[in-house]
Amino acid sequence: MLVTQDTTGIVLSNTIFLLARAPEVWSRLREEVAGIGPVEDWRSPDLKNLKLLHNCIKESLRIHPLFHANGRVATTDTTLPTGGGPDGTAPIFIPTGTRVSTNFYTLYRDEAVFGQDINSFNPDRWNYISPSSWEFMPFSHGPRSCAGRHKALGETSYIIARMAVQFERIQSRDDRPWTENVKIGGEEWKWLSCSGAPRIMGNSMPSARFYERKFFYIALSNLMCIRI
């Protein structure tokens, strides 16, 4: 089972990293979030209906997968329907004890499934693509998929939506590219500046600057007085 305490922070950090470089998407996201009314009236179904928000999260998970690869060991002789032959369309025999790995970076860059501009952050691609559960499985798939996936996605959705309410714009002031730090999952470290005079504990604050990192969502929740 793919389990790690860092998943929410990593998904959130990577999504904000990409949104900070896509101001047009951020503006549209703010408009979408504004359409569900005041924060105090939000309910879980409201967040689930934010299509652009979820497209952004899925696109982030596609570009920067939480888990780079996954493996299984065949416990019995198995024959897969495709994967063999010169063009990969013939059946392939997997003997008992064989380790089979899936590389998610490669899987999520299949233009036949995800379309063109495969290395670009384009949340709108999810309006016209429909990958199967085995073609896009950011939390794995099947009986041993991540048990906390709904919690991670729910927390990520809520915090990004709250940021969209609080901040008119987010901007990275660090031009260095995304840099992977491989542990159990991938994480990224960046400075991020937010502006838009968020109100914190009754006082206006012109800007906020914090470090994008695993667990930074905890600091952000304290900063913005979010209950998660």
mmCIF file with all atom_site columns, C-alpha atoms in Angstrom:
data_model
loop_
_atom_site.group_PDB
_atom_site.id
_atom_site.type_symbol
_atom_site.label_atom_id
_atom_site.label_alt_id
_atom_site.label_comp_id
_atom_site.label_asym_id
_atom_site.label_entity_id
_atom_site.label_seq_id
_atom_site.pdbx_PDB_ins_code
_atom_site.Cartn_x
_atom_site.Cartn_y
_atom_site.Cartn_z
_atom_site.occupancy
_atom_site.B_iso_or_equiv
_atom_site.pdbx_formal_charge
_atom_site.auth_seq_id
_atom_site.auth_comp_id
_atom_site.auth_asym_id
_atom_site.auth_atom_id
_atom_site.pdbx_PDB_model_num
ATOM 1   C CA . MET A 1 1   ? 0.000   0.000   0.000   1.00 0.00 ? 1   MET A CA 1
ATOM 2   C CA . LEU A 1 2   ? 1.364   3.436   -0.910  1.00 0.00 ? 2   LEU A CA 1
ATOM 3   C CA . VAL A 1 3   ? 1.212   5.354   2.342   1.00 0.00 ? 3   VAL A CA 1
ATOM 4   C CA . THR A 1 4   ? 3.146   8.461   3.383   1.00 0.00 ? 4   THR A CA 1
ATOM 5   C CA . GLN A 1 5   ? 2.367   11.323  5.705   1.00 0.00 ? 5   GLN A CA 1
ATOM 6   C CA . ASP A 1 6   ? 3.739   13.815  3.178   1.00 0.00 ? 6   ASP A CA 1
ATOM 7   C CA . THR A 1 7   ? 1.278   13.360  0.310   1.00 0.00 ? 7   THR A CA 1
ATOM 8   C CA . THR A 1 8   ? -0.939  16.392  1.000   1.00 0.00 ? 8   THR A CA 1
ATOM 9   C CA . GLY A 1 9   ? 1.999   18.756  1.411   1.00 0.00 ? 9   GLY A CA 1
ATOM 10  C CA . ILE A 1 10  ? 3.689   17.474  -1.739  1.00 0.00 ? 10  ILE A CA 1
ATOM 11  C CA . VAL A 1 11  ? 0.562   17.692  -3.906  1.00 0.00 ? 11  VAL A CA 1
ATOM 12  C CA . LEU A 1 12  ? -0.182  21.160  -2.567  1.00 0.00 ? 12  LEU A CA 1
ATOM 13  C CA . SER A 1 13  ? 3.374   22.409  -2.990  1.00 0.00 ? 13  SER A CA 1
ATOM 14  C CA . ASN A 1 14  ? 3.641   21.128  -6.558  1.00 0.00 ? 14  ASN A CA 1
ATOM 15  C CA . THR A 1 15  ? 0.243   22.531  -7.556  1.00 0.00 ? 15  THR A CA 1
ATOM 16  C CA . ILE A 1 16  ? 1.049   25.973  -6.150  1.00 0.00 ? 16  ILE A CA 1
ATOM 17  C CA . PHE A 1 17  ? 4.440   25.845  -7.875  1.00 0.00 ? 17  PHE A CA 1
ATOM 18  C CA . LEU A 1 18  ? 2.676   25.389  -11.224 1.00 0.00 ? 18  LEU A CA 1
ATOM 19  C CA . LEU A 1 19  ? -0.125  27.886  -10.536 1.00 0.00 ? 19  LEU A CA 1
ATOM 20  C CA . ALA A 1 20  ? 2.421   30.556  -9.566  1.00 0.00 ? 20  ALA A CA 1
ATOM 21  C CA . ARG A 1 21  ? 3.691   30.319  -13.148 1.00 0.00 ? 21  ARG A CA 1
ATOM 22  C CA . ALA A 1 22  ? 0.224   30.420  -14.720 1.00 0.00 ? 22  ALA A CA 1
ATOM 23  C CA . PRO A 1 23  ? -1.399  33.759  -13.733 1.00 0.00 ? 23  PRO A CA 1
ATOM 24  C CA . GLU A 1 24  ? -4.217  33.372  -16.257 1.00 0.00 ? 24  GLU A CA 1
ATOM 25  C CA . VAL A 1 25  ? -5.211  30.048  -14.737 1.00 0.00 ? 25  VAL A CA 1
ATOM 26  C CA . TRP A 1 26  ? -5.031  31.554  -11.240 1.00 0.00 ? 26  TRP A CA 1
ATOM 27  C CA . SER A 1 27  ? -7.386  34.388  -12.259 1.00 0.00 ? 27  SER A CA 1
ATOM 28  C CA . ARG A 1 28  ? -9.884  31.907  -13.683 1.00 0.00 ? 28  ARG A CA 1
ATOM 29  C CA . LEU A 1 29  ? -9.599  29.789  -10.565 1.00 0.00 ? 29  LEU A CA 1
ATOM 30  C CA . ARG A 1 30  ? -10.401 32.795  -8.369  1.00 0.00 ? 30  ARG A CA 1
ATOM 31  C CA . GLU A 1 31  ? -13.519 33.449  -10.432 1.00 0.00 ? 31  GLU A CA 1
ATOM 32  C CA . GLU A 1 32  ? -14.611 29.830  -10.124 1.00 0.00 ? 32  GLU A CA 1
ATOM 33  C CA . VAL A 1 33  ? -14.126 29.776  -6.351  1.00 0.00 ? 33  VAL A CA 1
ATOM 34  C CA . ALA A 1 34  ? -15.954 33.096  -5.954  1.00 0.00 ? 34  ALA A CA 1
ATOM 35  C CA . GLY A 1 35  ? -18.968 31.449  -7.568  1.00 0.00 ? 35  GLY A CA 1
ATOM 36  C CA . ILE A 1 36  ? -19.606 29.105  -4.628  1.00 0.00 ? 36  ILE A CA 1
ATOM 37  C CA . GLY A 1 37  ? -20.282 31.911  -2.174  1.00 0.00 ? 37  GLY A CA 1
ATOM 38  C CA . PRO A 1 38  ? -18.793 32.923  1.190   1.00 0.00 ? 38  PRO A CA 1
ATOM 39  C CA . VAL A 1 39  ? -16.257 30.622  2.803   1.00 0.00 ? 39  VAL A CA 1
ATOM 40  C CA . GLU A 1 40  ? -18.419 30.079  5.867   1.00 0.00 ? 40  GLU A CA 1
ATOM 41  C CA . ASP A 1 41  ? -21.129 28.575  3.638   1.00 0.00 ? 41  ASP A CA 1
ATOM 42  C CA . TRP A 1 42  ? -18.848 26.100  1.863   1.00 0.00 ? 42  TRP A CA 1
ATOM 43  C CA . ARG A 1 43  ? -19.734 22.437  2.001   1.00 0.00 ? 43  ARG A CA 1
ATOM 44  C CA . SER A 1 44  ? -17.920 19.421  0.635   1.00 0.00 ? 44  SER A CA 1
ATOM 45  C CA . PRO A 1 45  ? -20.143 19.141  -2.487  1.00 0.00 ? 45  PRO A CA 1
ATOM 46  C CA . ASP A 1 46  ? -19.339 22.773  -3.341  1.00 0.00 ? 46  ASP A CA 1
ATOM 47  C CA . LEU A 1 47  ? -15.627 22.016  -3.520  1.00 0.00 ? 47  LEU A CA 1
ATOM 48  C CA . LYS A 1 48  ? -16.226 18.830  -5.481  1.00 0.00 ? 48  LYS A CA 1
ATOM 49  C CA . ASN A 1 49  ? -18.012 20.884  -8.158  1.00 0.00 ? 49  ASN A CA 1
ATOM 50  C CA . LEU A 1 50  ? -15.005 23.175  -8.758  1.00 0.00 ? 50  LEU A CA 1
ATOM 51  C CA . LYS A 1 51  ? -13.993 21.666  -12.074 1.00 0.00 ? 51  LYS A CA 1
ATOM 52  C CA . LEU A 1 52  ? -11.002 23.909  -12.828 1.00 0.00 ? 52  LEU A CA 1
ATOM 53  C CA . LEU A 1 53  ? -9.621  23.416  -9.326  1.00 0.00 ? 53  LEU A CA 1
ATOM 54  C CA . HIS A 1 54  ? -9.683  19.649  -9.690  1.00 0.00 ? 54  HIS A CA 1
ATOM 55  C CA . ASN A 1 55  ? -8.269  19.886  -13.204 1.00 0.00 ? 55  ASN A CA 1
ATOM 56  C CA . CYS A 1 56  ? -5.325  21.860  -11.786 1.00 0.00 ? 56  CYS A CA 1
ATOM 57  C CA . ILE A 1 57  ? -4.693  19.237  -9.119  1.00 0.00 ? 57  ILE A CA 1
ATOM 58  C CA . LYS A 1 58  ? -4.912  16.370  -11.601 1.00 0.00 ? 58  LYS A CA 1
ATOM 59  C CA . GLU A 1 59  ? -2.579  18.166  -13.997 1.00 0.00 ? 59  GLU A CA 1
ATOM 60  C CA . SER A 1 60  ? -0.110  18.732  -11.165 1.00 0.00 ? 60  SER A CA 1
ATOM 61  C CA . LEU A 1 61  ? -0.253  15.029  -10.303 1.00 0.00 ? 61  LEU A CA 1
ATOM 62  C CA . ARG A 1 62  ? 0.318   14.190  -13.957 1.00 0.00 ? 62  ARG A CA 1
ATOM 63  C CA . ILE A 1 63  ? 3.357   16.444  -14.406 1.00 0.00 ? 63  ILE A CA 1
ATOM 64  C CA . HIS A 1 64  ? 4.898   15.728  -11.003 1.00 0.00 ? 64  HIS A CA 1
ATOM 65  C CA . PRO A 1 65  ? 3.624   12.312  -9.857  1.00 0.00 ? 65  PRO A CA 1
ATOM 66  C CA . LEU A 1 66  ? 3.533   11.706  -6.132  1.00 0.00 ? 66  LEU A CA 1
ATOM 67  C CA . PHE A 1 67  ? 5.129   8.330   -6.703  1.00 0.00 ? 67  PHE A CA 1
ATOM 68  C CA . HIS A 1 68  ? 7.615   7.789   -9.493  1.00 0.00 ? 68  HIS A CA 1
ATOM 69  C CA . ALA A 1 69  ? 7.086   4.086   -9.940  1.00 0.00 ? 69  ALA A CA 1
ATOM 70  C CA . ASN A 1 70  ? 5.206   1.165   -8.519  1.00 0.00 ? 70  ASN A CA 1
ATOM 71  C CA . GLY A 1 71  ? 6.025   -2.512  -8.583  1.00 0.00 ? 71  GLY A CA 1
ATOM 72  C CA . ARG A 1 72  ? 4.352   -5.850  -8.152  1.00 0.00 ? 72  ARG A CA 1
ATOM 73  C CA . VAL A 1 73  ? 5.673   -9.407  -7.977  1.00 0.00 ? 73  VAL A CA 1
ATOM 74  C CA . ALA A 1 74  ? 3.690   -12.108 -9.766  1.00 0.00 ? 74  ALA A CA 1
ATOM 75  C CA . THR A 1 75  ? 2.573   -14.698 -7.232  1.00 0.00 ? 75  THR A CA 1
ATOM 76  C CA . THR A 1 76  ? 1.362   -17.051 -9.978  1.00 0.00 ? 76  THR A CA 1
ATOM 77  C CA . ASP A 1 77  ? 2.089   -17.498 -13.659 1.00 0.00 ? 77  ASP A CA 1
ATOM 78  C CA . THR A 1 78  ? 0.199   -14.702 -15.400 1.00 0.00 ? 78  THR A CA 1
ATOM 79  C CA . THR A 1 79  ? -0.484  -13.739 -18.993 1.00 0.00 ? 79  THR A CA 1
ATOM 80  C CA . LEU A 1 80  ? -1.188  -10.087 -19.768 1.00 0.00 ? 80  LEU A CA 1
ATOM 81  C CA . PRO A 1 81  ? -3.386  -9.456  -22.825 1.00 0.00 ? 81  PRO A CA 1
ATOM 82  C CA . THR A 1 82  ? -0.981  -6.927  -24.358 1.00 0.00 ? 82  THR A CA 1
ATOM 83  C CA . GLY A 1 83  ? 2.611   -5.814  -23.972 1.00 0.00 ? 83  GLY A CA 1
ATOM 84  C CA . GLY A 1 84  ? 4.358   -8.491  -26.007 1.00 0.00 ? 84  GLY A CA 1
ATOM 85  C CA . GLY A 1 85  ? 5.539   -8.712  -29.583 1.00 0.00 ? 85  GLY A CA 1
ATOM 86  C CA . PRO A 1 86  ? 7.347   -6.067  -31.643 1.00 0.00 ? 86  PRO A CA 1
ATOM 87  C CA . ASP A 1 87  ? 4.499   -3.551  -31.360 1.00 0.00 ? 87  ASP A CA 1
ATOM 88  C CA . GLY A 1 88  ? 3.359   -4.370  -27.821 1.00 0.00 ? 88  GLY A CA 1
ATOM 89  C CA . THR A 1 89  ? -0.063  -5.636  -28.871 1.00 0.00 ? 89  THR A CA 1
ATOM 90  C CA . ALA A 1 90  ? 0.536   -9.368  -28.346 1.00 0.00 ? 90  ALA A CA 1
ATOM 91  C CA . PRO A 1 91  ? -0.002  -11.194 -25.033 1.00 0.00 ? 91  PRO A CA 1
ATOM 92  C CA . ILE A 1 92  ? 2.988   -11.409 -22.718 1.00 0.00 ? 92  ILE A CA 1
ATOM 93  C CA . PHE A 1 93  ? 3.765   -14.174 -20.226 1.00 0.00 ? 93  PHE A CA 1
ATOM 94  C CA . ILE A 1 94  ? 4.798   -13.196 -16.677 1.00 0.00 ? 94  ILE A CA 1
ATOM 95  C CA . PRO A 1 95  ? 6.293   -16.161 -14.770 1.00 0.00 ? 95  PRO A CA 1
ATOM 96  C CA . THR A 1 96  ? 5.854   -16.543 -11.023 1.00 0.00 ? 96  THR A CA 1
ATOM 97  C CA . GLY A 1 97  ? 8.334   -14.416 -9.086  1.00 0.00 ? 97  GLY A CA 1
ATOM 98  C CA . THR A 1 98  ? 8.792   -11.817 -11.841 1.00 0.00 ? 98  THR A CA 1
ATOM 99  C CA . ARG A 1 99  ? 8.845   -8.199  -10.659 1.00 0.00 ? 99  ARG A CA 1
ATOM 100 C CA . VAL A 1 100 ? 6.822   -5.859  -12.865 1.00 0.00 ? 100 VAL A CA 1
ATOM 101 C CA . SER A 1 101 ? 7.258   -2.084  -12.502 1.00 0.00 ? 101 SER A CA 1
ATOM 102 C CA . THR A 1 102 ? 5.250   0.877   -13.766 1.00 0.00 ? 102 THR A CA 1
ATOM 103 C CA . ASN A 1 103 ? 7.028   4.174   -14.474 1.00 0.00 ? 103 ASN A CA 1
ATOM 104 C CA . PHE A 1 104 ? 4.466   6.914   -13.887 1.00 0.00 ? 104 PHE A CA 1
ATOM 105 C CA . TYR A 1 105 ? 6.530   9.672   -15.504 1.00 0.00 ? 105 TYR A CA 1
ATOM 106 C CA . THR A 1 106 ? 6.469   7.741   -18.761 1.00 0.00 ? 106 THR A CA 1
ATOM 107 C CA . LEU A 1 107 ? 2.864   6.621   -18.383 1.00 0.00 ? 107 LEU A CA 1
ATOM 108 C CA . TYR A 1 108 ? 1.594   10.180  -17.868 1.00 0.00 ? 108 TYR A CA 1
ATOM 109 C CA . ARG A 1 109 ? 3.430   11.488  -20.921 1.00 0.00 ? 109 ARG A CA 1
ATOM 110 C CA . ASP A 1 110 ? 1.716   9.252   -23.440 1.00 0.00 ? 110 ASP A CA 1
ATOM 111 C CA . GLU A 1 111 ? 0.416   11.655  -26.087 1.00 0.00 ? 111 GLU A CA 1
ATOM 112 C CA . ALA A 1 112 ? -2.123  9.083   -27.259 1.00 0.00 ? 112 ALA A CA 1
ATOM 113 C CA . VAL A 1 113 ? -3.787  9.363   -23.844 1.00 0.00 ? 113 VAL A CA 1
ATOM 114 C CA . PHE A 1 114 ? -3.011  12.877  -22.604 1.00 0.00 ? 114 PHE A CA 1
ATOM 115 C CA . GLY A 1 115 ? -2.774  14.845  -25.840 1.00 0.00 ? 115 GLY A CA 1
ATOM 116 C CA . GLN A 1 116 ? -0.136  17.197  -27.179 1.00 0.00 ? 116 GLN A CA 1
ATOM 117 C CA . ASP A 1 117 ? 2.039   19.723  -25.259 1.00 0.00 ? 117 ASP A CA 1
ATOM 118 C CA . ILE A 1 118 ? 2.589   16.879  -22.853 1.00 0.00 ? 118 ILE A CA 1
ATOM 119 C CA . ASN A 1 119 ? 5.236   18.672  -20.776 1.00 0.00 ? 119 ASN A CA 1
ATOM 120 C CA . SER A 1 120 ? 3.160   21.839  -20.326 1.00 0.00 ? 120 SER A CA 1
ATOM 121 C CA . PHE A 1 121 ? 0.858   22.710  -17.429 1.00 0.00 ? 121 PHE A CA 1
ATOM 122 C CA . ASN A 1 122 ? -2.526  22.736  -19.140 1.00 0.00 ? 122 ASN A CA 1
ATOM 123 C CA . PRO A 1 123 ? -5.425  22.011  -16.759 1.00 0.00 ? 123 PRO A CA 1
ATOM 124 C CA . ASP A 1 124 ? -7.904  22.401  -19.616 1.00 0.00 ? 124 ASP A CA 1
ATOM 125 C CA . ARG A 1 125 ? -6.670  19.162  -21.204 1.00 0.00 ? 125 ARG A CA 1
ATOM 126 C CA . TRP A 1 126 ? -8.812  17.350  -18.624 1.00 0.00 ? 126 TRP A CA 1
ATOM 127 C CA . ASN A 1 127 ? -11.917 18.753  -20.306 1.00 0.00 ? 127 ASN A CA 1
ATOM 128 C CA . TYR A 1 128 ? -11.353 16.531  -23.319 1.00 0.00 ? 128 TYR A CA 1
ATOM 129 C CA . ILE A 1 129 ? -9.238  13.568  -22.180 1.00 0.00 ? 129 ILE A CA 1
ATOM 130 C CA . SER A 1 130 ? -10.575 10.536  -20.328 1.00 0.00 ? 130 SER A CA 1
ATOM 131 C CA . PRO A 1 131 ? -7.703  8.311   -19.172 1.00 0.00 ? 131 PRO A CA 1
ATOM 132 C CA . SER A 1 132 ? -8.739  5.019   -17.638 1.00 0.00 ? 132 SER A CA 1
ATOM 133 C CA . SER A 1 133 ? -8.078  4.181   -13.996 1.00 0.00 ? 133 SER A CA 1
ATOM 134 C CA . TRP A 1 134 ? -5.000  2.238   -15.130 1.00 0.00 ? 134 TRP A CA 1
ATOM 135 C CA . GLU A 1 135 ? -3.688  5.052   -17.348 1.00 0.00 ? 135 GLU A CA 1
ATOM 136 C CA . PHE A 1 136 ? -3.837  7.700   -14.604 1.00 0.00 ? 136 PHE A CA 1
ATOM 137 C CA . MET A 1 137 ? -3.452  6.414   -11.057 1.00 0.00 ? 137 MET A CA 1
ATOM 138 C CA . PRO A 1 138 ? -1.701  9.053   -8.927  1.00 0.00 ? 138 PRO A CA 1
ATOM 139 C CA . PHE A 1 139 ? -2.542  7.139   -5.747  1.00 0.00 ? 139 PHE A CA 1
ATOM 140 C CA . SER A 1 140 ? -2.144  3.732   -7.379  1.00 0.00 ? 140 SER A CA 1
ATOM 141 C CA . HIS A 1 141 ? -5.195  1.632   -8.193  1.00 0.00 ? 141 HIS A CA 1
ATOM 142 C CA . GLY A 1 142 ? -6.916  -1.489  -7.024  1.00 0.00 ? 142 GLY A CA 1
ATOM 143 C CA . PRO A 1 143 ? -7.265  -2.987  -3.538  1.00 0.00 ? 143 PRO A CA 1
ATOM 144 C CA . ARG A 1 144 ? -3.833  -1.709  -2.453  1.00 0.00 ? 144 ARG A CA 1
ATOM 145 C CA . SER A 1 145 ? -4.262  1.887   -3.559  1.00 0.00 ? 145 SER A CA 1
ATOM 146 C CA . CYS A 1 146 ? -3.582  4.733   -1.123  1.00 0.00 ? 146 CYS A CA 1
ATOM 147 C CA . ALA A 1 147 ? -6.115  4.631   1.716   1.00 0.00 ? 147 ALA A CA 1
ATOM 148 C CA . GLY A 1 148 ? -5.710  8.361   2.366   1.00 0.00 ? 148 GLY A CA 1
ATOM 149 C CA . ARG A 1 149 ? -6.226  9.615   -1.185  1.00 0.00 ? 149 ARG A CA 1
ATOM 150 C CA . HIS A 1 150 ? -9.599  11.239  -0.479  1.00 0.00 ? 150 HIS A CA 1
ATOM 151 C CA . LYS A 1 151 ? -8.223  12.992  2.598   1.00 0.00 ? 151 LYS A CA 1
ATOM 152 C CA . ALA A 1 152 ? -5.216  14.298  0.652   1.00 0.00 ? 152 ALA A CA 1
ATOM 153 C CA . LEU A 1 153 ? -7.332  15.551  -2.255  1.00 0.00 ? 153 LEU A CA 1
ATOM 154 C CA . GLY A 1 154 ? -9.922  17.085  0.072   1.00 0.00 ? 154 GLY A CA 1
ATOM 155 C CA . GLU A 1 155 ? -7.323  19.006  2.073   1.00 0.00 ? 155 GLU A CA 1
ATOM 156 C CA . THR A 1 156 ? -5.524  20.144  -1.071  1.00 0.00 ? 156 THR A CA 1
ATOM 157 C CA . SER A 1 157 ? -8.762  21.339  -2.686  1.00 0.00 ? 157 SER A CA 1
ATOM 158 C CA . TYR A 1 158 ? -9.838  23.263  0.400   1.00 0.00 ? 158 TYR A CA 1
ATOM 159 C CA . ILE A 1 159 ? -6.522  25.009  0.986   1.00 0.00 ? 159 ILE A CA 1
ATOM 160 C CA . ILE A 1 160 ? -6.060  26.060  -2.652  1.00 0.00 ? 160 ILE A CA 1
ATOM 161 C CA . ALA A 1 161 ? -9.651  27.337  -2.717  1.00 0.00 ? 161 ALA A CA 1
ATOM 162 C CA . ARG A 1 162 ? -8.992  29.367  0.439   1.00 0.00 ? 162 ARG A CA 1
ATOM 163 C CA . MET A 1 163 ? -5.822  30.759  -1.109  1.00 0.00 ? 163 MET A CA 1
ATOM 164 C CA . ALA A 1 164 ? -7.818  31.751  -4.191  1.00 0.00 ? 164 ALA A CA 1
ATOM 165 C CA . VAL A 1 165 ? -10.153 33.727  -1.944  1.00 0.00 ? 165 VAL A CA 1
ATOM 166 C CA . GLN A 1 166 ? -7.367  35.391  0.022   1.00 0.00 ? 166 GLN A CA 1
ATOM 167 C CA . PHE A 1 167 ? -4.766  36.175  -2.631  1.00 0.00 ? 167 PHE A CA 1
ATOM 168 C CA . GLU A 1 168 ? -5.287  38.128  -5.836  1.00 0.00 ? 168 GLU A CA 1
ATOM 169 C CA . ARG A 1 169 ? -2.127  36.672  -7.280  1.00 0.00 ? 169 ARG A CA 1
ATOM 170 C CA . ILE A 1 170 ? 0.663   34.307  -6.409  1.00 0.00 ? 170 ILE A CA 1
ATOM 171 C CA . GLN A 1 171 ? 4.099   34.689  -7.891  1.00 0.00 ? 171 GLN A CA 1
ATOM 172 C CA . SER A 1 172 ? 7.291   32.718  -7.644  1.00 0.00 ? 172 SER A CA 1
ATOM 173 C CA . ARG A 1 173 ? 10.330  34.917  -7.115  1.00 0.00 ? 173 ARG A CA 1
ATOM 174 C CA . ASP A 1 174 ? 12.699  32.045  -7.634  1.00 0.00 ? 174 ASP A CA 1
ATOM 175 C CA . ASP A 1 175 ? 13.374  31.272  -11.297 1.00 0.00 ? 175 ASP A CA 1
ATOM 176 C CA . ARG A 1 176 ? 15.078  27.977  -10.638 1.00 0.00 ? 176 ARG A CA 1
ATOM 177 C CA . PRO A 1 177 ? 13.288  24.993  -12.175 1.00 0.00 ? 177 PRO A CA 1
ATOM 178 C CA . TRP A 1 178 ? 11.359  22.408  -10.220 1.00 0.00 ? 178 TRP A CA 1
ATOM 179 C CA . THR A 1 179 ? 13.900  20.220  -8.441  1.00 0.00 ? 179 THR A CA 1
ATOM 180 C CA . GLU A 1 180 ? 13.023  16.777  -7.233  1.00 0.00 ? 180 GLU A CA 1
ATOM 181 C CA . ASN A 1 181 ? 14.054  15.429  -3.859  1.00 0.00 ? 181 ASN A CA 1
ATOM 182 C CA . VAL A 1 182 ? 13.342  11.721  -3.910  1.00 0.00 ? 182 VAL A CA 1
ATOM 183 C CA . LYS A 1 183 ? 12.326  10.145  -0.613  1.00 0.00 ? 183 LYS A CA 1
ATOM 184 C CA . ILE A 1 184 ? 9.147   8.106   -0.346  1.00 0.00 ? 184 ILE A CA 1
ATOM 185 C CA . GLY A 1 185 ? 7.560   10.614  -2.706  1.00 0.00 ? 185 GLY A CA 1
ATOM 186 C CA . GLY A 1 186 ? 8.812   13.637  -4.649  1.00 0.00 ? 186 GLY A CA 1
ATOM 187 C CA . GLU A 1 187 ? 8.923   17.058  -3.033  1.00 0.00 ? 187 GLU A CA 1
ATOM 188 C CA . GLU A 1 188 ? 10.045  20.500  -4.082  1.00 0.00 ? 188 GLU A CA 1
ATOM 189 C CA . TRP A 1 189 ? 11.391  23.561  -2.259  1.00 0.00 ? 189 TRP A CA 1
ATOM 190 C CA . LYS A 1 190 ? 10.605  27.071  -3.451  1.00 0.00 ? 190 LYS A CA 1
ATOM 191 C CA . TRP A 1 191 ? 10.022  30.582  -2.187  1.00 0.00 ? 191 TRP A CA 1
ATOM 192 C CA . LEU A 1 192 ? 6.531   31.782  -2.971  1.00 0.00 ? 192 LEU A CA 1
ATOM 193 C CA . SER A 1 193 ? 5.093   35.260  -2.517  1.00 0.00 ? 193 SER A CA 1
ATOM 194 C CA . CYS A 1 194 ? 1.388   35.944  -2.250  1.00 0.00 ? 194 CYS A CA 1
ATOM 195 C CA . SER A 1 195 ? -0.331  39.304  -2.355  1.00 0.00 ? 195 SER A CA 1
ATOM 196 C CA . GLY A 1 196 ? -3.815  40.669  -2.127  1.00 0.00 ? 196 GLY A CA 1
ATOM 197 C CA . ALA A 1 197 ? -4.045  41.950  1.446   1.00 0.00 ? 197 ALA A CA 1
ATOM 198 C CA . PRO A 1 198 ? -5.359  38.818  3.134   1.00 0.00 ? 198 PRO A CA 1
ATOM 199 C CA . ARG A 1 199 ? -7.052  39.448  6.462   1.00 0.00 ? 199 ARG A CA 1
ATOM 200 C CA . ILE A 1 200 ? -5.518  37.570  9.338   1.00 0.00 ? 200 ILE A CA 1
ATOM 201 C CA . MET A 1 201 ? -7.006  37.707  12.838  1.00 0.00 ? 201 MET A CA 1
ATOM 202 C CA . GLY A 1 202 ? -8.809  40.928  11.972  1.00 0.00 ? 202 GLY A CA 1
ATOM 203 C CA . ASN A 1 203 ? -5.740  42.707  10.577  1.00 0.00 ? 203 ASN A CA 1
ATOM 204 C CA . SER A 1 204 ? -4.795  43.398  6.977   1.00 0.00 ? 204 SER A CA 1
ATOM 205 C CA . MET A 1 205 ? -1.480  42.066  5.773   1.00 0.00 ? 205 MET A CA 1
ATOM 206 C CA . PRO A 1 206 ? -0.187  43.315  2.375   1.00 0.00 ? 206 PRO A CA 1
ATOM 207 C CA . SER A 1 207 ? 1.655   40.169  1.441   1.00 0.00 ? 207 SER A CA 1
ATOM 208 C CA . ALA A 1 208 ? 2.779   36.819  2.669   1.00 0.00 ? 208 ALA A CA 1
ATOM 209 C CA . ARG A 1 209 ? 5.980   34.980  1.890   1.00 0.00 ? 209 ARG A CA 1
ATOM 210 C CA . PHE A 1 210 ? 6.583   31.436  2.880   1.00 0.00 ? 210 PHE A CA 1
ATOM 211 C CA . TYR A 1 211 ? 8.517   28.382  1.875   1.00 0.00 ? 211 TYR A CA 1
ATOM 212 C CA . GLU A 1 212 ? 6.841   25.835  -0.370  1.00 0.00 ? 212 GLU A CA 1
ATOM 213 C CA . ARG A 1 213 ? 7.689   22.483  1.114   1.00 0.00 ? 213 ARG A CA 1
ATOM 214 C CA . LYS A 1 214 ? 6.216   19.367  2.586   1.00 0.00 ? 214 LYS A CA 1
ATOM 215 C CA . PHE A 1 215 ? 4.060   20.325  5.553   1.00 0.00 ? 215 PHE A CA 1
ATOM 216 C CA . PHE A 1 216 ? 3.975   23.954  4.447   1.00 0.00 ? 216 PHE A CA 1
ATOM 217 C CA . TYR A 1 217 ? 0.213   23.586  4.297   1.00 0.00 ? 217 TYR A CA 1
ATOM 218 C CA . ILE A 1 218 ? 0.265   23.388  8.110   1.00 0.00 ? 218 ILE A CA 1
ATOM 219 C CA . ALA A 1 219 ? 2.045   26.739  8.316   1.00 0.00 ? 219 ALA A CA 1
ATOM 220 C CA . LEU A 1 220 ? -0.349  28.127  5.732   1.00 0.00 ? 220 LEU A CA 1
ATOM 221 C CA . SER A 1 221 ? -3.357  26.918  7.699   1.00 0.00 ? 221 SER A CA 1
ATOM 222 C CA . ASN A 1 222 ? -2.063  28.765  10.743  1.00 0.00 ? 222 ASN A CA 1
ATOM 223 C CA . LEU A 1 223 ? -1.257  31.839  8.683   1.00 0.00 ? 223 LEU A CA 1
ATOM 224 C CA . MET A 1 224 ? -4.739  32.039  7.229   1.00 0.00 ? 224 MET A CA 1
ATOM 225 C CA . CYS A 1 225 ? -6.571  30.658  10.282  1.00 0.00 ? 225 CYS A CA 1
ATOM 226 C CA . ILE A 1 226 ? -7.878  27.714  8.285   1.00 0.00 ? 226 ILE A CA 1
ATOM 227 C CA . ARG A 1 227 ? -9.376  24.795  10.121  1.00 0.00 ? 227 ARG A CA 1
ATOM 228 C CA . ILE A 1 228 ? -8.464  21.542  8.415   1.00 0.00 ? 228 ILE A CA 1
#
